[in-house]
Short mmCIF file of C-alpha atoms and ligand atoms in Angstrom, two decimals:
data_model
loop_
_atom_site.label_atom_id
_atom_site.label_comp_id
_atom_site.label_asym_id
_atom_site.label_seq_id
_atom_site.Cartn_x
_atom_site.Cartn_y
_atom_site.Cartn_z
CA UNK A 22 60.43 42.20 10.45
CA UNK A 23 62.71 40.14 8.20
CA UNK A 24 61.71 36.72 6.84
CA UNK A 25 63.77 33.77 5.60
CA UNK A 26 62.79 30.45 4.10
CA UNK A 27 63.03 27.97 7.00
CA UNK A 28 62.45 24.26 7.64
CA UNK A 29 60.50 23.72 10.86
CA UNK A 30 58.61 21.32 13.08
CA UNK A 31 56.40 21.53 16.16
CA UNK A 32 58.41 19.75 18.88
CA UNK A 33 58.16 17.24 20.40
CA UNK A 34 55.17 16.19 18.27
CA UNK A 35 57.08 16.20 15.01
CA UNK A 36 56.22 16.80 11.34
CA UNK A 37 58.16 18.99 8.90
CA UNK A 38 57.26 22.05 6.79
CA UNK A 39 59.05 24.75 4.84
CA UNK A 40 57.92 28.37 4.78
CA UNK A 41 59.14 31.96 5.23
CA UNK A 42 59.45 32.58 8.97
CA UNK A 43 60.57 35.69 10.91
CA UNK A 44 64.31 36.09 11.56
CA UNK A 45 65.08 37.64 14.93
CA UNK A 46 68.12 39.75 15.66
CA UNK A 47 68.76 39.83 19.41
CA UNK A 48 70.92 42.53 21.09
CA UNK A 49 73.86 40.08 21.49
CA UNK A 50 73.83 39.13 17.79
CA UNK A 51 76.84 40.66 16.03
CA UNK A 52 77.08 38.55 12.91
CA UNK A 53 74.77 37.53 10.06
CA UNK A 54 75.32 34.05 8.68
CA UNK A 55 74.21 32.88 5.26
CA UNK A 56 73.68 29.12 5.32
CA UNK A 57 75.44 27.20 2.54
CA UNK A 58 74.78 23.63 3.62
CA UNK A 59 72.95 21.71 6.34
CA UNK A 60 73.72 18.13 7.27
CA UNK A 61 70.86 15.78 8.09
CA UNK A 62 71.30 13.39 10.98
CA UNK A 63 69.51 10.78 13.07
CA UNK A 64 68.56 13.52 15.56
CA UNK A 65 66.74 15.59 12.88
CA UNK A 66 64.79 12.52 11.75
CA UNK A 67 64.00 11.68 15.38
CA UNK A 68 62.58 15.20 15.90
CA UNK A 69 60.50 15.03 12.72
CA UNK A 70 59.12 11.56 13.54
CA UNK A 71 58.21 12.70 17.06
CA UNK A 72 60.54 10.01 18.47
CA UNK A 73 62.91 12.43 20.20
CA UNK A 74 60.96 13.20 23.35
CA UNK A 75 63.46 15.74 24.72
CA UNK A 76 63.07 18.16 21.75
CA UNK A 77 61.02 21.32 22.45
CA UNK A 78 60.04 24.62 20.80
CA UNK A 79 61.47 28.03 21.77
CA UNK A 80 59.48 29.70 24.57
CA UNK A 81 55.98 30.87 23.55
CA UNK A 82 56.28 29.39 20.07
CA UNK A 83 54.56 26.52 18.32
CA UNK A 84 57.40 26.19 15.80
CA UNK A 85 61.01 24.98 16.08
CA UNK A 86 63.28 25.73 13.11
CA UNK A 87 65.33 22.55 12.86
CA UNK A 88 68.97 22.00 11.85
CA UNK A 89 72.12 21.85 13.94
CA UNK A 90 74.69 20.69 11.36
CA UNK A 91 75.71 23.47 9.03
CA UNK A 92 78.34 25.26 7.05
CA UNK A 93 77.81 29.02 6.82
CA UNK A 94 79.50 32.09 5.38
CA UNK A 95 79.74 35.40 7.22
CA UNK A 96 77.46 37.78 5.39
CA UNK A 97 77.68 40.82 7.64
CA UNK A 98 79.57 41.56 10.83
CA UNK A 99 78.65 44.28 13.33
CA UNK A 100 81.64 44.16 15.72
CA UNK A 101 85.39 44.67 15.67
CA UNK A 102 87.03 41.25 15.26
CA UNK A 103 90.60 40.17 14.70
CA UNK A 104 89.49 36.61 14.08
CA UNK A 105 86.50 36.92 11.73
CA UNK A 106 85.67 38.86 8.58
CA UNK A 107 82.94 38.93 5.94
CA UNK A 108 83.37 35.95 3.60
CA UNK A 109 84.81 33.57 6.21
CA UNK A 110 83.47 30.02 6.23
CA UNK A 111 82.24 29.13 9.71
CA UNK A 112 80.43 26.42 11.65
CA UNK A 113 78.01 27.55 14.38
CA UNK A 114 78.04 25.80 17.76
CA UNK A 115 74.89 23.79 18.59
CA UNK A 116 74.70 24.02 22.36
CA UNK A 117 74.31 27.33 24.16
CA UNK A 118 75.10 27.67 27.88
CA UNK A 119 72.73 27.87 30.81
CA UNK A 120 74.22 28.97 34.13
CA UNK A 121 75.67 25.87 35.81
CA UNK A 122 79.42 25.63 36.47
CA UNK A 123 80.12 23.53 33.39
CA UNK A 124 78.20 25.97 31.18
CA UNK A 125 80.17 28.88 32.70
CA UNK A 126 83.48 27.44 31.51
CA UNK A 127 82.38 26.73 27.93
CA UNK A 128 81.52 23.11 28.68
CA UNK A 129 77.78 23.31 28.11
CA UNK A 130 78.16 19.85 26.53
CA UNK A 131 78.45 18.69 30.17
CA UNK A 132 75.61 20.95 31.42
CA UNK A 133 74.74 19.83 34.93
CA UNK A 134 71.22 21.25 35.39
CA UNK A 135 69.66 20.80 31.94
CA UNK A 136 69.22 24.56 31.41
CA UNK A 137 71.31 24.73 28.22
CA UNK A 138 69.65 25.07 24.81
CA UNK A 139 70.46 23.35 21.54
CA UNK A 140 69.90 25.03 18.20
CA UNK A 141 67.30 23.13 16.22
CA UNK A 142 66.71 20.64 19.05
CA UNK A 143 65.86 22.08 22.46
CA UNK A 144 64.22 25.49 22.83
CA UNK A 145 66.27 27.42 20.27
CA UNK A 146 65.74 27.88 16.53
CA UNK A 147 68.27 26.04 14.40
CA UNK A 148 70.19 26.50 11.19
CA UNK A 149 67.95 25.04 8.45
CA UNK A 150 67.10 28.40 6.90
CA UNK A 151 68.46 30.85 4.36
CA UNK A 152 70.16 33.02 6.95
CA UNK A 153 70.15 33.94 10.65
CA UNK A 154 71.85 36.19 13.19
CA UNK A 155 74.24 34.91 15.84
CA UNK A 156 77.05 35.90 18.16
CA UNK A 157 80.73 35.61 17.20
CA UNK A 158 81.23 33.75 20.49
CA UNK A 159 79.39 30.75 19.06
CA UNK A 160 80.98 30.28 15.66
CA UNK A 161 84.14 28.40 14.70
CA UNK A 162 86.20 29.39 11.68
CA UNK A 163 87.03 26.88 8.95
CA UNK A 164 90.80 27.41 8.66
CA UNK A 165 91.14 26.59 4.98
CA UNK A 166 88.70 27.53 2.18
CA UNK A 167 89.74 24.35 0.32
CA UNK A 168 87.73 22.51 3.00
CA UNK A 169 84.42 23.80 1.63
CA UNK A 170 83.53 20.29 0.36
CA UNK A 171 83.99 18.56 3.74
CA UNK A 172 83.51 21.23 6.45
CA UNK A 173 79.80 20.39 6.86
CA UNK A 174 81.09 17.22 8.58
CA UNK A 175 82.59 19.32 11.41
CA UNK A 176 79.47 19.20 13.59
CA UNK A 177 78.93 15.41 13.53
CA UNK A 178 82.70 14.85 13.90
CA UNK A 179 82.94 17.12 16.96
CA UNK A 180 80.74 14.60 18.83
CA UNK A 181 83.22 11.85 17.95
CA UNK A 182 86.21 13.92 19.09
CA UNK A 183 84.50 14.32 22.46
CA UNK A 184 83.51 10.64 22.50
CA UNK A 185 87.18 9.70 22.21
CA UNK A 186 88.11 12.19 24.92
CA UNK A 187 85.59 10.42 27.17
CA UNK A 188 87.09 7.05 26.20
CA UNK A 189 90.55 8.39 26.98
CA UNK A 190 89.48 9.50 30.45
CA UNK A 191 87.54 6.40 31.47
CA UNK A 192 90.03 3.89 30.00
CA UNK A 193 92.73 5.30 32.32
CA UNK A 194 91.28 3.39 35.28
CA UNK A 195 93.49 0.43 34.23
CA UNK A 196 96.16 -0.14 31.59
CA UNK A 197 94.06 -0.31 28.41
CA UNK A 198 96.75 0.11 25.73
CA UNK A 199 99.23 -2.61 24.65
CA UNK A 200 102.78 -3.06 25.96
CA UNK A 201 104.01 -0.25 23.67
CA UNK A 202 101.33 2.09 25.08
CA UNK A 203 99.54 2.22 21.71
CA UNK A 204 96.21 0.75 20.62
CA UNK A 205 97.66 -1.44 17.84
CA UNK A 206 96.12 -4.89 18.13
CA UNK A 207 93.18 -3.58 20.19
CA UNK A 208 89.74 -4.18 18.75
CA UNK A 209 86.97 -1.62 18.35
CA UNK A 210 83.43 -2.61 17.33
CA UNK A 211 81.14 0.14 16.05
CA UNK A 212 77.40 -0.64 15.87
CA UNK A 213 75.56 1.09 12.99
CA UNK A 214 76.65 2.18 9.54
CA UNK A 215 75.40 5.79 9.32
CA UNK A 216 77.48 8.98 9.30
CA UNK A 217 78.38 8.88 13.00
CA UNK A 218 79.38 5.22 12.70
CA UNK A 219 81.71 6.10 9.81
CA UNK A 220 83.23 9.02 11.71
CA UNK A 221 83.67 6.94 14.89
CA UNK A 222 85.26 4.14 12.88
CA UNK A 223 87.66 6.54 11.17
CA UNK A 224 88.64 8.02 14.51
CA UNK A 225 89.22 4.54 15.96
CA UNK A 226 91.51 3.75 12.99
CA UNK A 227 93.25 7.10 13.60
CA UNK A 228 93.96 5.84 17.15
CA UNK A 229 95.37 2.56 15.81
CA UNK A 230 92.48 0.17 16.61
CA UNK A 231 91.47 -2.73 14.40
CA UNK A 232 87.95 -1.65 13.53
CA UNK A 233 84.79 -3.60 12.71
CA UNK A 234 81.63 -1.72 11.76
CA UNK A 235 78.48 -3.80 12.00
CA UNK A 236 74.80 -3.72 11.14
CA UNK A 237 71.95 -6.23 10.94
CA UNK A 238 71.94 -6.10 7.15
CA UNK A 239 74.55 -5.80 4.38
CA UNK A 240 75.63 -2.34 3.16
CA UNK A 241 75.87 -1.10 -0.42
CA UNK A 242 79.04 -1.70 -2.48
CA UNK A 243 79.83 2.00 -2.54
CA UNK A 244 79.82 2.09 1.27
CA UNK A 245 81.93 -1.06 1.40
CA UNK A 246 84.50 0.58 -0.89
CA UNK A 247 84.67 3.59 1.41
CA UNK A 248 85.15 1.27 4.41
CA UNK A 249 87.97 -0.49 2.61
CA UNK A 250 89.68 2.80 1.76
CA UNK A 251 89.62 3.81 5.45
CA UNK A 252 90.74 0.36 6.65
CA UNK A 253 87.38 -0.47 8.27
CA UNK A 254 86.13 -4.07 8.16
CA UNK A 255 82.31 -4.28 7.75
CA UNK A 256 80.42 -7.30 9.13
CA UNK A 257 76.72 -8.04 8.60
CA UNK A 258 76.08 -9.69 11.98
CA UNK A 259 72.76 -11.21 10.86
CA UNK A 260 74.75 -13.39 8.43
CA UNK A 261 77.76 -14.25 10.62
CA UNK A 262 78.72 -12.69 13.93
CA UNK A 263 81.68 -15.00 14.62
CA UNK A 264 84.30 -12.40 13.57
CA UNK A 265 82.86 -10.12 16.25
CA UNK A 266 82.13 -12.54 19.05
CA UNK A 267 85.11 -14.91 18.59
CA UNK A 268 88.10 -12.74 19.49
CA UNK A 269 86.21 -10.31 21.75
CA UNK A 270 86.40 -6.51 21.69
CA UNK A 271 88.11 -3.85 23.76
CA UNK A 272 86.09 -0.80 22.81
CA UNK A 273 82.41 -0.94 21.82
CA UNK A 274 80.77 2.15 20.36
CA UNK A 275 77.04 2.19 19.78
CA UNK A 276 75.36 4.52 17.27
CA UNK A 277 72.14 2.47 16.92
CA UNK A 278 70.43 3.11 20.26
CA UNK A 279 69.08 -0.47 20.10
CA UNK A 280 69.31 -2.05 23.61
CA UNK A 281 69.11 -5.66 22.34
CA UNK A 282 72.07 -5.19 20.00
CA UNK A 283 74.06 -3.23 22.57
CA UNK A 284 73.60 -5.93 25.26
CA UNK A 285 74.42 -8.69 22.77
CA UNK A 286 77.78 -7.14 21.91
CA UNK A 287 78.45 -5.78 25.39
CA UNK A 288 78.99 -9.40 26.32
CA UNK A 289 81.89 -9.60 23.83
CA UNK A 290 83.95 -7.03 25.76
CA UNK A 291 87.36 -8.14 27.02
CA UNK A 292 88.72 -7.35 30.50
CA UNK A 293 88.78 -3.58 31.19
CA UNK A 294 86.59 -3.03 28.11
CA UNK A 295 84.74 0.22 27.49
CA UNK A 296 81.26 0.80 26.03
CA UNK A 297 80.55 4.24 24.63
CA UNK A 298 76.79 4.92 24.35
CA UNK A 299 76.00 7.50 21.69
CA UNK A 300 72.97 6.49 19.56
CA UNK A 301 69.48 7.47 20.75
CA UNK A 302 66.29 5.68 19.77
CA UNK A 303 63.34 6.21 22.09
CA UNK A 304 61.26 3.79 20.03
CA UNK A 305 63.66 0.82 20.20
CA UNK A 306 62.23 -2.35 21.81
CA UNK A 307 63.40 -3.03 25.37
CA UNK A 308 65.97 -5.72 26.21
CA UNK A 309 66.78 -7.55 29.43
CA UNK A 310 69.97 -8.18 31.35
CA UNK A 311 70.18 -11.05 33.84
CA UNK A 312 72.28 -11.51 36.98
CA UNK A 313 75.05 -13.40 35.14
CA UNK A 314 75.42 -10.47 32.75
CA UNK A 315 75.89 -8.11 35.69
CA UNK A 316 78.51 -10.48 37.20
CA UNK A 317 80.32 -10.48 33.83
CA UNK A 318 80.54 -6.66 33.75
CA UNK A 319 81.75 -6.50 37.34
CA UNK A 320 84.32 -9.28 37.03
CA UNK A 321 85.77 -7.68 33.90
CA UNK A 322 85.83 -4.08 35.17
CA UNK A 323 83.66 -2.99 32.24
CA UNK A 324 83.02 0.76 31.95
CA UNK A 325 79.83 2.14 30.36
CA UNK A 326 80.00 5.83 29.41
CA UNK A 327 77.30 7.93 27.78
CA UNK A 328 78.44 10.95 25.78
CA UNK A 329 76.53 13.81 24.22
CA UNK A 330 77.45 16.90 22.21
CA UNK A 331 80.89 18.57 22.44
CA UNK A 332 82.61 21.86 23.25
CA UNK A 333 84.22 24.51 21.03
CA UNK A 334 87.61 22.83 21.39
CA UNK A 335 86.16 19.68 19.81
CA UNK A 336 84.88 21.64 16.79
CA UNK A 337 88.39 23.07 16.35
CA UNK A 338 89.96 19.61 16.62
CA UNK A 339 87.33 18.15 14.26
CA UNK A 340 88.38 20.72 11.65
CA UNK A 341 92.02 19.69 12.14
CA UNK A 342 91.13 16.02 11.55
CA UNK A 343 89.08 16.92 8.48
CA UNK A 344 92.00 18.87 7.05
CA UNK A 345 94.37 15.97 7.70
CA UNK A 346 91.98 13.36 6.29
CA UNK A 347 91.18 15.46 3.22
CA UNK A 348 94.81 15.33 2.22
CA UNK A 349 95.37 11.74 3.40
CA UNK A 350 92.30 10.20 1.72
CA UNK A 351 91.69 12.60 -1.19
CA UNK A 352 88.18 12.31 -2.67
CA UNK A 353 87.16 9.47 -0.35
CA UNK A 354 86.51 11.92 2.50
CA UNK A 355 84.05 14.02 0.47
CA UNK A 356 82.37 10.77 -0.67
CA UNK A 357 80.95 10.54 2.85
CA UNK A 358 78.49 13.12 1.51
CA UNK A 359 76.28 10.75 -0.42
CA UNK A 360 73.48 13.08 -1.52
CA UNK A 361 72.79 16.82 -1.94
CA UNK A 362 69.14 17.93 -1.88
CA UNK A 363 67.07 21.13 -2.15
CA UNK A 364 65.41 22.54 1.00
CA UNK A 365 62.01 21.67 -0.54
CA UNK A 366 62.90 17.94 -0.72
CA UNK A 367 61.26 17.24 2.63
CA UNK A 368 60.94 13.50 1.94
CA UNK A 369 64.58 13.06 3.07
CA UNK A 370 63.39 13.67 6.65
CA UNK A 371 61.20 10.59 6.63
CA UNK A 372 62.95 8.26 4.18
CA UNK A 373 66.70 7.60 4.22
CA UNK A 374 68.06 7.74 0.66
CA UNK A 375 69.58 4.35 -0.34
CA UNK A 376 73.29 4.09 0.43
CA UNK A 377 73.18 7.17 2.65
CA UNK A 378 76.16 8.15 4.75
CA UNK A 379 75.61 11.92 5.02
CA UNK A 380 72.72 13.65 3.25
CA UNK A 381 73.04 17.43 2.89
CA UNK A 382 70.70 20.28 1.99
CA UNK A 383 72.11 23.05 -0.23
CA UNK A 384 70.58 26.55 0.12
P1 DN4 B 422 71.85 7.12 11.52
O1 DN4 B 422 72.48 7.32 10.20
O2 DN4 B 422 70.39 6.90 11.58
O3 DN4 B 422 72.63 5.94 12.25
C1 DN4 B 422 72.05 4.94 13.03
C2 DN4 B 422 72.64 3.65 12.53
O4 DN4 B 422 72.29 2.59 13.41
C3 DN4 B 422 72.10 3.28 11.15
O5 DN4 B 422 73.17 2.86 10.35
C4 DN4 B 422 71.14 2.14 11.45
O6 DN4 B 422 71.01 1.24 10.38
C5 DN4 B 422 71.89 1.50 12.61
N1 DN4 B 422 71.05 0.58 13.37
C6 DN4 B 422 69.78 0.71 13.80
N2 DN4 B 422 69.40 -0.38 14.46
C7 DN4 B 422 70.46 -1.23 14.45
C8 DN4 B 422 70.69 -2.53 14.98
N3 DN4 B 422 69.75 -3.17 15.64
N4 DN4 B 422 71.90 -3.10 14.77
C9 DN4 B 422 72.87 -2.45 14.10
N5 DN4 B 422 72.72 -1.22 13.57
C10 DN4 B 422 71.52 -0.63 13.76
O7 DN4 B 422 72.16 8.35 12.47
P2 DN4 B 422 73.54 9.16 12.74
O8 DN4 B 422 74.71 8.37 12.28
O9 DN4 B 422 73.35 10.54 12.26
O10 DN4 B 422 73.49 9.22 14.32
C11 DN4 B 422 73.58 8.02 15.07
C12 DN4 B 422 72.82 8.15 16.37
O11 DN4 B 422 73.52 8.96 17.25
C13 DN4 B 422 71.42 8.73 16.28
O12 DN4 B 422 70.60 7.99 17.16
C14 DN4 B 422 71.57 10.13 16.78
O13 DN4 B 422 70.42 10.62 17.39
C15 DN4 B 422 72.67 9.96 17.78
N6 DN4 B 422 73.48 11.16 17.94
C16 DN4 B 422 73.88 11.47 19.18
C17 DN4 B 422 74.68 12.58 19.36
C18 DN4 B 422 75.16 12.96 20.71
O14 DN4 B 422 74.94 12.18 21.66
C19 DN4 B 422 75.07 13.33 18.28
C20 DN4 B 422 74.67 12.94 17.00
C21 DN4 B 422 73.88 11.84 16.84
P3 DN4 B 422 69.96 1.38 9.16
O15 DN4 B 422 69.06 0.23 9.31
O16 DN4 B 422 69.30 2.70 9.27
O17 DN4 B 422 70.77 1.21 7.95
O18 DN4 B 422 75.77 14.03 20.82
C1 BGC B 423 73.99 16.90 18.07
C2 BGC B 423 74.45 17.26 19.47
C3 BGC B 423 73.27 17.27 20.41
C4 BGC B 423 72.54 15.95 20.34
C5 BGC B 423 71.33 15.90 21.22
C6 BGC B 423 73.17 15.64 18.10
O1 BGC B 423 72.71 15.32 16.82
O2 BGC B 423 75.08 16.73 17.23
O3 BGC B 423 75.12 18.50 19.44
O4 BGC B 423 73.70 17.51 21.73
O5 BGC B 423 72.12 15.70 19.01
O6 BGC B 423 70.97 14.58 21.36
ZN1 ZN B 424 73.46 15.74 14.33
#
């Protein structure tokens, strides 16, 4: 049996430890991946705190190796491949298919019977370890080695690429764009100021929206500078929400998972507005809607769409955006990575470092 240093929990209870754990090579595994970097996200912290009730261990195990955001290098390959070779930088896919129709066509992100698995989250060991075995079917190649400083953002960005695909589909129920069929002059409000909020805001700018990012407290100067560089306007709504509520919004994207805040800003949506629900927080306090709120959503043709995970195509597109943004914004893109830690620095799972956008672990 082989062993690799791994960061693990016992899901859904939570907790976090690091130790050498067995590495399994299954018959379908035809590649060995050495992990260079892992990204840390709200989901990992939710698993460790025990707040993510849908996380669970692999079958017959009391341990779940966590980690679903990663940048890896191919260490060994045991199959003929025109696409991959030893030394390639790759990003492994989080979700693995079950056997429903969506899973059968590579759209396990839209799994319709819940039988899919997610590395580091639901029933499958993840990527926070020195190395692991996988199948070439579930890795995506980083097209340009110069992207080594930003490619760890591929996994969180792939969710955003899918989120915008969902927006694109649901917004087609009426004319959402302006008279030139663009989104110039349309307003997008993003709730939260973590990594997914930054990536959603950047994608909304990419689409032409005027973008406000908001939180219930101010953000650090360094984060404000990054917002400015990307053309994102940050508003601390606890100080003054008038910039948000006054003119109304066309697209609302939530990364906080806080029902009270979502409902408050849902009521700022203009006619044919769209709410994209993305943040999860099982421990958030409940909030109430009344009959007038329901009338408001009906009268305005408001659409509420939840979105989770993404498919291989979204990883590929995320890498294209990262390549474009790396050259468009220079160093500012890699500044989204606000801290690099050792695998032993387990305190980052329970305490967000100040000024965090994306925290990464370097193996
Ligand atoms: P994160 O960095 O913890 O982001 C959450 C953000 O929401 C932080 O900036 C919070 O602020 C902010 N927030 C919390 N409460 C409020 C509030 N009441 N008003 C305004 N802002 C608030 O996590 P992330 O960016 O990595 O991920 C965002 C969320 O998306 C997490 O819940 C993830 O579990 C979820 N997620 C879903 C998918 C998917 O559906 C994928 C990835 C992540 P602060 O107070 O912490 O500064 O596929
Ligand atoms: C991951 C998704 C996953 C989701 C589960 C996110 O952090 O990026 O791939 O489906 O967590 O909630
Ligand atoms: Zn994540």
